[in-house]
C-alpha cells in the first residue's frame, strides 16, 4: 500500500474490507481472480475494480477460493455468463496464446486478456530448457490438473511423477502448502538436472501455440493481428 502501485491483484481469496478501504483511499485498483460465477459475484460485492476470469484451461495454480474443490469451468463457457451478471471489466485468462483466442475472449465480454503459458518460451521467461521444449509438443490432453505438487489444484504437463501420483493406490496429497514443502526436494532436483519427469512444469492447455520469440515482439504481433481481425 505504501508503494502505491496502480493495481493490486489477488488470487485464491478476497481481501478483507479494511484492506480494500485502504486500497481505495490510495487510489489503487483491485483486480480479483475468480474461477466461477459465484466467486465473480463475491468479488464484485467485496469491492473489486476488475475481475481476472480464469478458465480451467489455464496453467499453474487454480485461483478458486469459494469451495475446496475446483469447479474447472472452461473460459469460453464461463466468460459470457460472468459478463452478464457483473458490472465490472473482465480480464480473460486460460488457454489464450494467439490472436484467435484473444479475439474470441473480447467477443465474449472481456476488456483485456492475460497470457501466461503463451509467454513461457520467450527468452525473458528464462524457464528450464526441458520445460520449454516440452511446451512445444504439449497437446491439451497432455496436461493435467493435479494437487500432487503443492496440495492446491494446478495444471501442469503430465509426467512420470503426476502419473504415479494419480494412481488409485497412491497417497492423497496433503493440504496446501504442506504438500509443496514435501515435494520441494524433488522439484528442486528436477530443476537442477533439467529433467521433465519430476518437474513442476505448470502449463496451460494451449501450450503448443506458444512461440519462441522476444516477448515485446510477440505481444506487438498479437495485438496487430487482433486489430486486423476486428477491422
PDB file of N, CA, C and O in Angstrom, residues 121-191:
ATOM      1  N   UNK A 121       7.884 -19.444 -23.579  1.00  0.00           N
ATOM      2  CA  UNK A 121       9.005 -19.791 -24.451  1.00  0.00           C
ATOM      3  C   UNK A 121       9.810 -18.567 -24.887  1.00  0.00           C
ATOM      4  O   UNK A 121      10.784 -18.697 -25.630  1.00  0.00           O
ATOM      5  N   UNK A 122       9.424 -17.394 -24.399  1.00  0.00           N
ATOM      6  CA  UNK A 122      10.218 -16.206 -24.689  1.00  0.00           C
ATOM      7  C   UNK A 122      11.511 -16.267 -23.881  1.00  0.00           C
ATOM      8  O   UNK A 122      11.544 -16.843 -22.790  1.00  0.00           O
ATOM      9  N   UNK A 123      12.599 -15.685 -24.387  1.00  0.00           N
ATOM     10  CA  UNK A 123      13.849 -15.703 -23.608  1.00  0.00           C
ATOM     11  C   UNK A 123      13.725 -15.010 -22.262  1.00  0.00           C
ATOM     12  O   UNK A 123      14.411 -15.364 -21.306  1.00  0.00           O
ATOM     13  N   UNK A 124      12.820 -14.031 -22.164  1.00  0.00           N
ATOM     14  CA  UNK A 124      12.637 -13.307 -20.915  1.00  0.00           C
ATOM     15  C   UNK A 124      12.093 -14.204 -19.806  1.00  0.00           C
ATOM     16  O   UNK A 124      12.349 -13.968 -18.631  1.00  0.00           O
ATOM     17  N   UNK A 125      11.334 -15.237 -20.166  1.00  0.00           N
ATOM     18  CA  UNK A 125      10.776 -16.143 -19.163  1.00  0.00           C
ATOM     19  C   UNK A 125      11.876 -16.957 -18.487  1.00  0.00           C
ATOM     20  O   UNK A 125      11.782 -17.281 -17.307  1.00  0.00           O
ATOM     21  N   UNK A 126      12.907 -17.292 -19.245  1.00  0.00           N
ATOM     22  CA  UNK A 126      14.096 -17.975 -18.711  1.00  0.00           C
ATOM     23  C   UNK A 126      13.765 -19.260 -17.944  1.00  0.00           C
ATOM     24  O   UNK A 126      14.379 -19.545 -16.919  1.00  0.00           O
ATOM     25  N   UNK A 127      12.785 -20.028 -18.426  1.00  0.00           N
ATOM     26  CA  UNK A 127      12.491 -21.305 -17.777  1.00  0.00           C
ATOM     27  C   UNK A 127      13.488 -22.363 -18.238  1.00  0.00           C
ATOM     28  O   UNK A 127      14.229 -22.168 -19.200  1.00  0.00           O
ATOM     29  N   UNK A 128      13.506 -23.496 -17.559  1.00  0.00           N
ATOM     30  CA  UNK A 128      14.412 -24.575 -17.914  1.00  0.00           C
ATOM     31  C   UNK A 128      14.119 -25.064 -19.333  1.00  0.00           C
ATOM     32  O   UNK A 128      12.965 -25.116 -19.763  1.00  0.00           O
ATOM     33  N   UNK A 129      15.198 -25.441 -20.057  1.00  0.00           N
ATOM     34  CA  UNK A 129      15.026 -25.848 -21.452  1.00  0.00           C
ATOM     35  C   UNK A 129      14.141 -27.081 -21.590  1.00  0.00           C
ATOM     36  O   UNK A 129      13.385 -27.211 -22.573  1.00  0.00           O
ATOM     37  N   UNK A 130      14.181 -27.993 -20.612  1.00  0.00           N
ATOM     38  CA  UNK A 130      13.335 -29.185 -20.683  1.00  0.00           C
ATOM     39  C   UNK A 130      11.863 -28.799 -20.635  1.00  0.00           C
ATOM     40  O   UNK A 130      11.030 -29.406 -21.335  1.00  0.00           O
ATOM     41  N   UNK A 131      11.538 -27.814 -19.840  1.00  0.00           N
ATOM     42  CA  UNK A 131      10.172 -27.304 -19.730  1.00  0.00           C
ATOM     43  C   UNK A 131       9.759 -26.619 -21.028  1.00  0.00           C
ATOM     44  O   UNK A 131       8.689 -26.883 -21.583  1.00  0.00           O
ATOM     45  N   UNK A 132      10.632 -25.738 -21.531  1.00  0.00           N
ATOM     46  CA  UNK A 132      10.338 -25.008 -22.767  1.00  0.00           C
ATOM     47  C   UNK A 132      10.176 -25.961 -23.950  1.00  0.00           C
ATOM     48  O   UNK A 132       9.282 -25.794 -24.788  1.00  0.00           O
ATOM     49  N   UNK A 133      11.041 -26.977 -24.012  1.00  0.00           N
ATOM     50  CA  UNK A 133      10.953 -27.947 -25.109  1.00  0.00           C
ATOM     51  C   UNK A 133       9.679 -28.773 -25.013  1.00  0.00           C
ATOM     52  O   UNK A 133       9.055 -29.107 -26.032  1.00  0.00           O
ATOM     53  N   UNK A 134       9.275 -29.113 -23.800  1.00  0.00           N
ATOM     54  CA  UNK A 134       8.052 -29.895 -23.608  1.00  0.00           C
ATOM     55  C   UNK A 134       6.823 -29.096 -24.022  1.00  0.00           C
ATOM     56  O   UNK A 134       5.857 -29.658 -24.575  1.00  0.00           O
ATOM     57  N   UNK A 135       6.832 -27.794 -23.762  1.00  0.00           N
ATOM     58  CA  UNK A 135       5.704 -26.939 -24.130  1.00  0.00           C
ATOM     59  C   UNK A 135       5.418 -27.025 -25.624  1.00  0.00           C
ATOM     60  O   UNK A 135       4.261 -27.047 -26.053  1.00  0.00           O
ATOM     61  N   UNK A 136       6.474 -27.098 -26.423  1.00  0.00           N
ATOM     62  CA  UNK A 136       6.314 -27.114 -27.883  1.00  0.00           C
ATOM     63  C   UNK A 136       5.446 -28.270 -28.352  1.00  0.00           C
ATOM     64  O   UNK A 136       4.747 -28.164 -29.363  1.00  0.00           O
ATOM     65  N   UNK A 137       5.511 -29.390 -27.659  1.00  0.00           N
ATOM     66  CA  UNK A 137       4.821 -30.605 -28.121  1.00  0.00           C
ATOM     67  C   UNK A 137       3.676 -31.025 -27.197  1.00  0.00           C
ATOM     68  O   UNK A 137       3.138 -32.119 -27.327  1.00  0.00           O
ATOM     69  N   UNK A 138       3.310 -30.144 -26.264  1.00  0.00           N
ATOM     70  CA  UNK A 138       2.243 -30.476 -25.321  1.00  0.00           C
ATOM     71  C   UNK A 138       0.878 -30.163 -25.916  1.00  0.00           C
ATOM     72  O   UNK A 138       0.563 -29.005 -26.200  1.00  0.00           O
ATOM     73  N   UNK A 139       0.072 -31.197 -26.081  1.00  0.00           N
ATOM     74  CA  UNK A 139      -1.300 -31.021 -26.556  1.00  0.00           C
ATOM     75  C   UNK A 139      -2.212 -30.798 -25.351  1.00  0.00           C
ATOM     76  O   UNK A 139      -1.819 -31.055 -24.224  1.00  0.00           O
ATOM     77  N   UNK A 140      -3.445 -30.316 -25.587  1.00  0.00           N
ATOM     78  CA  UNK A 140      -4.349 -30.090 -24.461  1.00  0.00           C
ATOM     79  C   UNK A 140      -4.494 -31.309 -23.555  1.00  0.00           C
ATOM     80  O   UNK A 140      -4.524 -31.184 -22.330  1.00  0.00           O
ATOM     81  N   UNK A 141      -4.565 -32.499 -24.147  1.00  0.00           N
ATOM     82  CA  UNK A 141      -4.746 -33.715 -23.349  1.00  0.00           C
ATOM     83  C   UNK A 141      -3.471 -34.171 -22.641  1.00  0.00           C
ATOM     84  O   UNK A 141      -3.501 -35.123 -21.852  1.00  0.00           O
ATOM     85  N   UNK A 142      -2.364 -33.494 -22.912  1.00  0.00           N
ATOM     86  CA  UNK A 142      -1.102 -33.842 -22.253  1.00  0.00           C
ATOM     87  C   UNK A 142      -0.888 -33.074 -20.949  1.00  0.00           C
ATOM     88  O   UNK A 142       0.162 -33.201 -20.317  1.00  0.00           O
ATOM     89  N   UNK A 143      -1.876 -32.275 -20.566  1.00  0.00           N
ATOM     90  CA  UNK A 143      -1.800 -31.559 -19.292  1.00  0.00           C
ATOM     91  C   UNK A 143      -2.793 -32.167 -18.317  1.00  0.00           C
ATOM     92  O   UNK A 143      -3.713 -32.883 -18.710  1.00  0.00           O
ATOM     93  N   UNK A 144      -2.613 -31.863 -17.038  1.00  0.00           N
ATOM     94  CA  UNK A 144      -3.470 -32.429 -16.003  1.00  0.00           C
ATOM     95  C   UNK A 144      -3.614 -31.447 -14.853  1.00  0.00           C
ATOM     96  O   UNK A 144      -2.657 -30.745 -14.497  1.00  0.00           O
ATOM     97  N   UNK A 145      -4.810 -31.345 -14.286  1.00  0.00           N
ATOM     98  CA  UNK A 145      -4.996 -30.573 -13.047  1.00  0.00           C
ATOM     99  C   UNK A 145      -4.669 -31.516 -11.895  1.00  0.00           C
ATOM    100  O   UNK A 145      -5.290 -32.569 -11.752  1.00  0.00           O
ATOM    101  N   UNK A 146      -3.683 -31.135 -11.117  1.00  0.00           N
ATOM    102  CA  UNK A 146      -3.174 -32.020 -10.066  1.00  0.00           C
ATOM    103  C   UNK A 146      -2.917 -31.274  -8.771  1.00  0.00           C
ATOM    104  O   UNK A 146      -2.569 -30.088  -8.779  1.00  0.00           O
ATOM    105  N   UNK A 147      -3.085 -31.975  -7.665  1.00  0.00           N
ATOM    106  CA  UNK A 147      -2.700 -31.455  -6.351  1.00  0.00           C
ATOM    107  C   UNK A 147      -1.358 -32.024  -5.900  1.00  0.00           C
ATOM    108  O   UNK A 147      -0.884 -31.719  -4.813  1.00  0.00           O
ATOM    109  N   UNK A 148      -0.758 -32.850  -6.731  1.00  0.00           N
ATOM    110  CA  UNK A 148       0.406 -33.631  -6.324  1.00  0.00           C
ATOM    111  C   UNK A 148       1.641 -32.789  -6.021  1.00  0.00           C
ATOM    112  O   UNK A 148       2.514 -33.215  -5.260  1.00  0.00           O
ATOM    113  N   UNK A 149       1.750 -31.599  -6.602  1.00  0.00           N
ATOM    114  CA  UNK A 149       2.931 -30.779  -6.372  1.00  0.00           C
ATOM    115  C   UNK A 149       2.827 -29.899  -5.130  1.00  0.00           C
ATOM    116  O   UNK A 149       3.798 -29.719  -4.409  1.00  0.00           O
ATOM    117  N   UNK A 150       1.636 -29.348  -4.886  1.00  0.00           N
ATOM    118  CA  UNK A 150       1.526 -28.359  -3.805  1.00  0.00           C
ATOM    119  C   UNK A 150       0.352 -28.580  -2.861  1.00  0.00           C
ATOM    120  O   UNK A 150       0.272 -27.914  -1.835  1.00  0.00           O
ATOM    121  N   UNK A 151      -0.563 -29.474  -3.213  1.00  0.00           N
ATOM    122  CA  UNK A 151      -1.775 -29.637  -2.420  1.00  0.00           C
ATOM    123  C   UNK A 151      -2.914 -28.770  -2.912  1.00  0.00           C
ATOM    124  O   UNK A 151      -4.059 -28.945  -2.500  1.00  0.00           O
ATOM    125  N   UNK A 152      -2.612 -27.815  -3.786  1.00  0.00           N
ATOM    126  CA  UNK A 152      -3.604 -26.934  -4.397  1.00  0.00           C
ATOM    127  C   UNK A 152      -3.741 -27.318  -5.866  1.00  0.00           C
ATOM    128  O   UNK A 152      -2.733 -27.589  -6.527  1.00  0.00           O
ATOM    129  N   UNK A 153      -4.954 -27.369  -6.420  1.00  0.00           N
ATOM    130  CA  UNK A 153      -5.097 -27.740  -7.832  1.00  0.00           C
ATOM    131  C   UNK A 153      -4.326 -26.812  -8.753  1.00  0.00           C
ATOM    132  O   UNK A 153      -4.368 -25.585  -8.610  1.00  0.00           O
ATOM    133  N   UNK A 154      -3.588 -27.400  -9.670  1.00  0.00           N
ATOM    134  CA  UNK A 154      -2.849 -26.629 -10.657  1.00  0.00           C
ATOM    135  C   UNK A 154      -2.680 -27.452 -11.918  1.00  0.00           C
ATOM    136  O   UNK A 154      -2.579 -28.679 -11.846  1.00  0.00           O
ATOM    137  N   UNK A 155      -2.653 -26.793 -13.079  1.00  0.00           N
ATOM    138  CA  UNK A 155      -2.496 -27.516 -14.339  1.00  0.00           C
ATOM    139  C   UNK A 155      -1.030 -27.560 -14.736  1.00  0.00           C
ATOM    140  O   UNK A 155      -0.366 -26.533 -14.821  1.00  0.00           O
ATOM    141  N   UNK A 156      -0.545 -28.776 -14.993  1.00  0.00           N
ATOM    142  CA  UNK A 156       0.850 -28.992 -15.349  1.00  0.00           C
ATOM    143  C   UNK A 156       0.943 -29.994 -16.487  1.00  0.00           C
ATOM    144  O   UNK A 156      -0.026 -30.679 -16.835  1.00  0.00           O
ATOM    145  N   UNK A 157       2.131 -30.094 -17.065  1.00  0.00           N
ATOM    146  CA  UNK A 157       2.395 -31.125 -18.062  1.00  0.00           C
ATOM    147  C   UNK A 157       2.420 -32.480 -17.362  1.00  0.00           C
ATOM    148  O   UNK A 157       3.064 -32.639 -16.324  1.00  0.00           O
ATOM    149  N   UNK A 158       1.716 -33.432 -17.909  1.00  0.00           N
ATOM    150  CA  UNK A 158       1.753 -34.784 -17.350  1.00  0.00           C
ATOM    151  C   UNK A 158       3.165 -35.355 -17.489  1.00  0.00           C
ATOM    152  O   UNK A 158       3.816 -35.214 -18.521  1.00  0.00           O
ATOM    153  N   UNK A 159       3.653 -35.978 -16.429  1.00  0.00           N
ATOM    154  CA  UNK A 159       4.977 -36.608 -16.483  1.00  0.00           C
ATOM    155  C   UNK A 159       4.964 -37.861 -15.599  1.00  0.00           C
ATOM    156  O   UNK A 159       3.909 -38.281 -15.116  1.00  0.00           O
ATOM    157  N   UNK A 160       6.123 -38.437 -15.392  1.00  0.00           N
ATOM    158  CA  UNK A 160       6.183 -39.673 -14.616  1.00  0.00           C
ATOM    159  C   UNK A 160       5.670 -39.478 -13.196  1.00  0.00           C
ATOM    160  O   UNK A 160       4.996 -40.352 -12.642  1.00  0.00           O
ATOM    161  N   UNK A 161       5.976 -38.328 -12.615  1.00  0.00           N
ATOM    162  CA  UNK A 161       5.533 -38.078 -11.240  1.00  0.00           C
ATOM    163  C   UNK A 161       4.011 -37.952 -11.151  1.00  0.00           C
ATOM    164  O   UNK A 161       3.388 -38.554 -10.280  1.00  0.00           O
ATOM    165  N   UNK A 162       3.405 -37.158 -12.035  1.00  0.00           N
ATOM    166  CA  UNK A 162       1.950 -36.990 -11.954  1.00  0.00           C
ATOM    167  C   UNK A 162       1.234 -38.305 -12.261  1.00  0.00           C
ATOM    168  O   UNK A 162       0.215 -38.612 -11.644  1.00  0.00           O
ATOM    169  N   UNK A 163       1.774 -39.090 -13.195  1.00  0.00           N
ATOM    170  CA  UNK A 163       1.156 -40.388 -13.494  1.00  0.00           C
ATOM    171  C   UNK A 163       1.179 -41.293 -12.266  1.00  0.00           C
ATOM    172  O   UNK A 163       0.186 -41.961 -11.951  1.00  0.00           O
ATOM    173  N   UNK A 164       2.318 -41.292 -11.564  1.00  0.00           N
ATOM    174  CA  UNK A 164       2.435 -42.130 -10.366  1.00  0.00           C
ATOM    175  C   UNK A 164       1.537 -41.604  -9.243  1.00  0.00           C
ATOM    176  O   UNK A 164       0.872 -42.371  -8.550  1.00  0.00           O
ATOM    177  N   UNK A 165       1.505 -40.281  -9.096  1.00  0.00           N
ATOM    178  CA  UNK A 165       0.730 -39.676  -8.009  1.00  0.00           C
ATOM    179  C   UNK A 165      -0.770 -39.885  -8.182  1.00  0.00           C
ATOM    180  O   UNK A 165      -1.518 -39.884  -7.195  1.00  0.00           O
ATOM    181  N   UNK A 166      -1.214 -40.063  -9.411  1.00  0.00           N
ATOM    182  CA  UNK A 166      -2.647 -40.206  -9.667  1.00  0.00           C
ATOM    183  C   UNK A 166      -3.104 -41.653  -9.788  1.00  0.00           C
ATOM    184  O   UNK A 166      -4.263 -41.896 -10.145  1.00  0.00           O
ATOM    185  N   UNK A 167      -2.229 -42.592  -9.488  1.00  0.00           N
ATOM    186  CA  UNK A 167      -2.666 -43.986  -9.458  1.00  0.00           C
ATOM    187  C   UNK A 167      -3.598 -44.205  -8.272  1.00  0.00           C
ATOM    188  O   UNK A 167      -3.498 -43.529  -7.249  1.00  0.00           O
ATOM    189  N   UNK A 168      -4.505 -45.152  -8.397  1.00  0.00           N
ATOM    190  CA  UNK A 168      -5.523 -45.377  -7.373  1.00  0.00           C
ATOM    191  C   UNK A 168      -4.943 -45.700  -6.003  1.00  0.00           C
ATOM    192  O   UNK A 168      -5.523 -45.354  -4.975  1.00  0.00           O
ATOM    193  N   UNK A 169      -3.793 -46.355  -5.978  1.00  0.00           N
ATOM    194  CA  UNK A 169      -3.222 -46.748  -4.691  1.00  0.00           C
ATOM    195  C   UNK A 169      -2.191 -45.755  -4.160  1.00  0.00           C
ATOM    196  O   UNK A 169      -1.507 -46.017  -3.176  1.00  0.00           O
ATOM    197  N   UNK A 170      -2.081 -44.588  -4.790  1.00  0.00           N
ATOM    198  CA  UNK A 170      -1.115 -43.581  -4.335  1.00  0.00           C
ATOM    199  C   UNK A 170      -1.687 -42.765  -3.180  1.00  0.00           C
ATOM    200  O   UNK A 170      -2.908 -42.582  -3.081  1.00  0.00           O
ATOM    201  N   UNK A 171      -0.842 -42.252  -2.288  1.00  0.00           N
ATOM    202  CA  UNK A 171      -1.316 -41.448  -1.155  1.00  0.00           C
ATOM    203  C   UNK A 171      -2.027 -40.186  -1.620  1.00  0.00           C
ATOM    204  O   UNK A 171      -1.684 -39.610  -2.660  1.00  0.00           O
ATOM    205  N   UNK A 172      -3.008 -39.742  -0.870  1.00  0.00           N
ATOM    206  CA  UNK A 172      -3.699 -38.493  -1.166  1.00  0.00           C
ATOM    207  C   UNK A 172      -2.774 -37.331  -0.786  1.00  0.00           C
ATOM    208  O   UNK A 172      -2.180 -37.341   0.297  1.00  0.00           O
ATOM    209  N   UNK A 173      -2.619 -36.321  -1.655  1.00  0.00           N
ATOM    210  CA  UNK A 173      -1.748 -35.190  -1.323  1.00  0.00           C
ATOM    211  C   UNK A 173      -2.191 -34.489  -0.044  1.00  0.00           C
ATOM    212  O   UNK A 173      -3.390 -34.394   0.243  1.00  0.00           O
ATOM    213  N   UNK A 174      -1.219 -34.016   0.727  1.00  0.00           N
ATOM    214  CA  UNK A 174      -1.528 -33.244   1.929  1.00  0.00           C
ATOM    215  C   UNK A 174      -2.022 -31.854   1.528  1.00  0.00           C
ATOM    216  O   UNK A 174      -1.835 -31.429   0.388  1.00  0.00           O
ATOM    217  N   UNK A 175      -2.668 -31.121   2.432  1.00  0.00           N
ATOM    218  CA  UNK A 175      -3.197 -29.793   2.084  1.00  0.00           C
ATOM    219  C   UNK A 175      -2.101 -28.808   1.681  1.00  0.00           C
ATOM    220  O   UNK A 175      -0.942 -28.937   2.089  1.00  0.00           O
ATOM    221  N   UNK A 176      -2.483 -27.814   0.889  1.00  0.00           N
ATOM    222  CA  UNK A 176      -1.597 -26.707   0.536  1.00  0.00           C
ATOM    223  C   UNK A 176      -1.343 -25.860   1.791  1.00  0.00           C
ATOM    224  O   UNK A 176      -2.276 -25.600   2.540  1.00  0.00           O
ATOM    225  N   UNK A 177      -0.112 -25.422   2.066  1.00  0.00           N
ATOM    226  CA  UNK A 177       1.112 -25.625   1.300  1.00  0.00           C
ATOM    227  C   UNK A 177       2.002 -26.752   1.838  1.00  0.00           C
ATOM    228  O   UNK A 177       3.189 -26.803   1.503  1.00  0.00           O
ATOM    229  N   UNK A 178       1.463 -27.638   2.669  1.00  0.00           N
ATOM    230  CA  UNK A 178       2.277 -28.722   3.227  1.00  0.00           C
ATOM    231  C   UNK A 178       2.840 -29.605   2.117  1.00  0.00           C
ATOM    232  O   UNK A 178       4.023 -29.962   2.121  1.00  0.00           O
ATOM    233  N   UNK A 179       1.979 -29.954   1.156  1.00  0.00           N
ATOM    234  CA  UNK A 179       2.433 -30.801   0.054  1.00  0.00           C
ATOM    235  C   UNK A 179       3.568 -30.142  -0.727  1.00  0.00           C
ATOM    236  O   UNK A 179       4.489 -30.803  -1.199  1.00  0.00           O
ATOM    237  N   UNK A 180       3.493 -28.837  -0.841  1.00  0.00           N
ATOM    238  CA  UNK A 180       4.546 -28.091  -1.550  1.00  0.00           C
ATOM    239  C   UNK A 180       5.892 -28.271  -0.852  1.00  0.00           C
ATOM    240  O   UNK A 180       6.929 -28.437  -1.504  1.00  0.00           O
ATOM    241  N   UNK A 181       5.862 -28.233   0.467  1.00  0.00           N
ATOM    242  CA  UNK A 181       7.099 -28.432   1.225  1.00  0.00           C
ATOM    243  C   UNK A 181       7.607 -29.865   1.075  1.00  0.00           C
ATOM    244  O   UNK A 181       8.817 -30.095   0.966  1.00  0.00           O
ATOM    245  N   UNK A 182       6.672 -30.827   1.049  1.00  0.00           N
ATOM    246  CA  UNK A 182       7.064 -32.232   0.932  1.00  0.00           C
ATOM    247  C   UNK A 182       7.705 -32.541  -0.420  1.00  0.00           C
ATOM    248  O   UNK A 182       8.540 -33.438  -0.520  1.00  0.00           O
ATOM    249  N   UNK A 183       7.314 -31.814  -1.461  1.00  0.00           N
ATOM    250  CA  UNK A 183       7.851 -32.089  -2.802  1.00  0.00           C
ATOM    251  C   UNK A 183       8.986 -31.140  -3.192  1.00  0.00           C
ATOM    252  O   UNK A 183       9.507 -31.216  -4.306  1.00  0.00           O
ATOM    253  N   UNK A 184       9.369 -30.264  -2.271  1.00  0.00           N
ATOM    254  CA  UNK A 184      10.371 -29.249  -2.609  1.00  0.00           C
ATOM    255  C   UNK A 184      11.686 -29.867  -3.076  1.00  0.00           C
ATOM    256  O   UNK A 184      12.279 -29.430  -4.072  1.00  0.00           O
ATOM    257  N   UNK A 185      12.149 -30.886  -2.372  1.00  0.00           N
ATOM    258  CA  UNK A 185      13.410 -31.525  -2.743  1.00  0.00           C
ATOM    259  C   UNK A 185      13.352 -32.129  -4.129  1.00  0.00           C
ATOM    260  O   UNK A 185      14.276 -31.970  -4.934  1.00  0.00           O
ATOM    261  N   UNK A 186      12.280 -32.842  -4.417  1.00  0.00           N
ATOM    262  CA  UNK A 186      12.110 -33.459  -5.725  1.00  0.00           C
ATOM    263  C   UNK A 186      12.064 -32.408  -6.824  1.00  0.00           C
ATOM    264  O   UNK A 186      12.718 -32.534  -7.865  1.00  0.00           O
ATOM    265  N   UNK A 187      11.299 -31.345  -6.599  1.00  0.00           N
ATOM    266  CA  UNK A 187      11.149 -30.303  -7.606  1.00  0.00           C
ATOM    267  C   UNK A 187      12.457 -29.566  -7.857  1.00  0.00           C
ATOM    268  O   UNK A 187      12.813 -29.271  -9.006  1.00  0.00           O
ATOM    269  N   UNK A 188      13.192 -29.292  -6.807  1.00  0.00           N
ATOM    270  CA  UNK A 188      14.477 -28.606  -6.945  1.00  0.00           C
ATOM    271  C   UNK A 188      15.475 -29.472  -7.689  1.00  0.00           C
ATOM    272  O   UNK A 188      16.223 -28.988  -8.552  1.00  0.00           O
ATOM    273  N   UNK A 189      15.476 -30.752  -7.372  1.00  0.00           N
ATOM    274  CA  UNK A 189      16.386 -31.688  -8.030  1.00  0.00           C
ATOM    275  C   UNK A 189      16.073 -31.796  -9.525  1.00  0.00           C
ATOM    276  O   UNK A 189      16.982 -31.805 -10.372  1.00  0.00           O
ATOM    277  N   UNK A 190      14.790 -31.861  -9.851  1.00  0.00           N
ATOM    278  CA  UNK A 190      14.386 -31.949 -11.253  1.00  0.00           C
ATOM    279  C   UNK A 190      14.789 -30.690 -12.017  1.00  0.00           C
ATOM    280  O   UNK A 190      15.218 -30.760 -13.172  1.00  0.00           O
ATOM    281  N   UNK A 191      14.660 -29.544 -11.345  1.00  0.00           N
ATOM    282  CA  UNK A 191      15.047 -28.291 -11.983  1.00  0.00           C
ATOM    283  C   UNK A 191      16.559 -28.218 -12.182  1.00  0.00           C
ATOM    284  O   UNK A 191      17.037 -27.833 -13.252  1.00  0.00           O
TER     285      UNK A 191
END
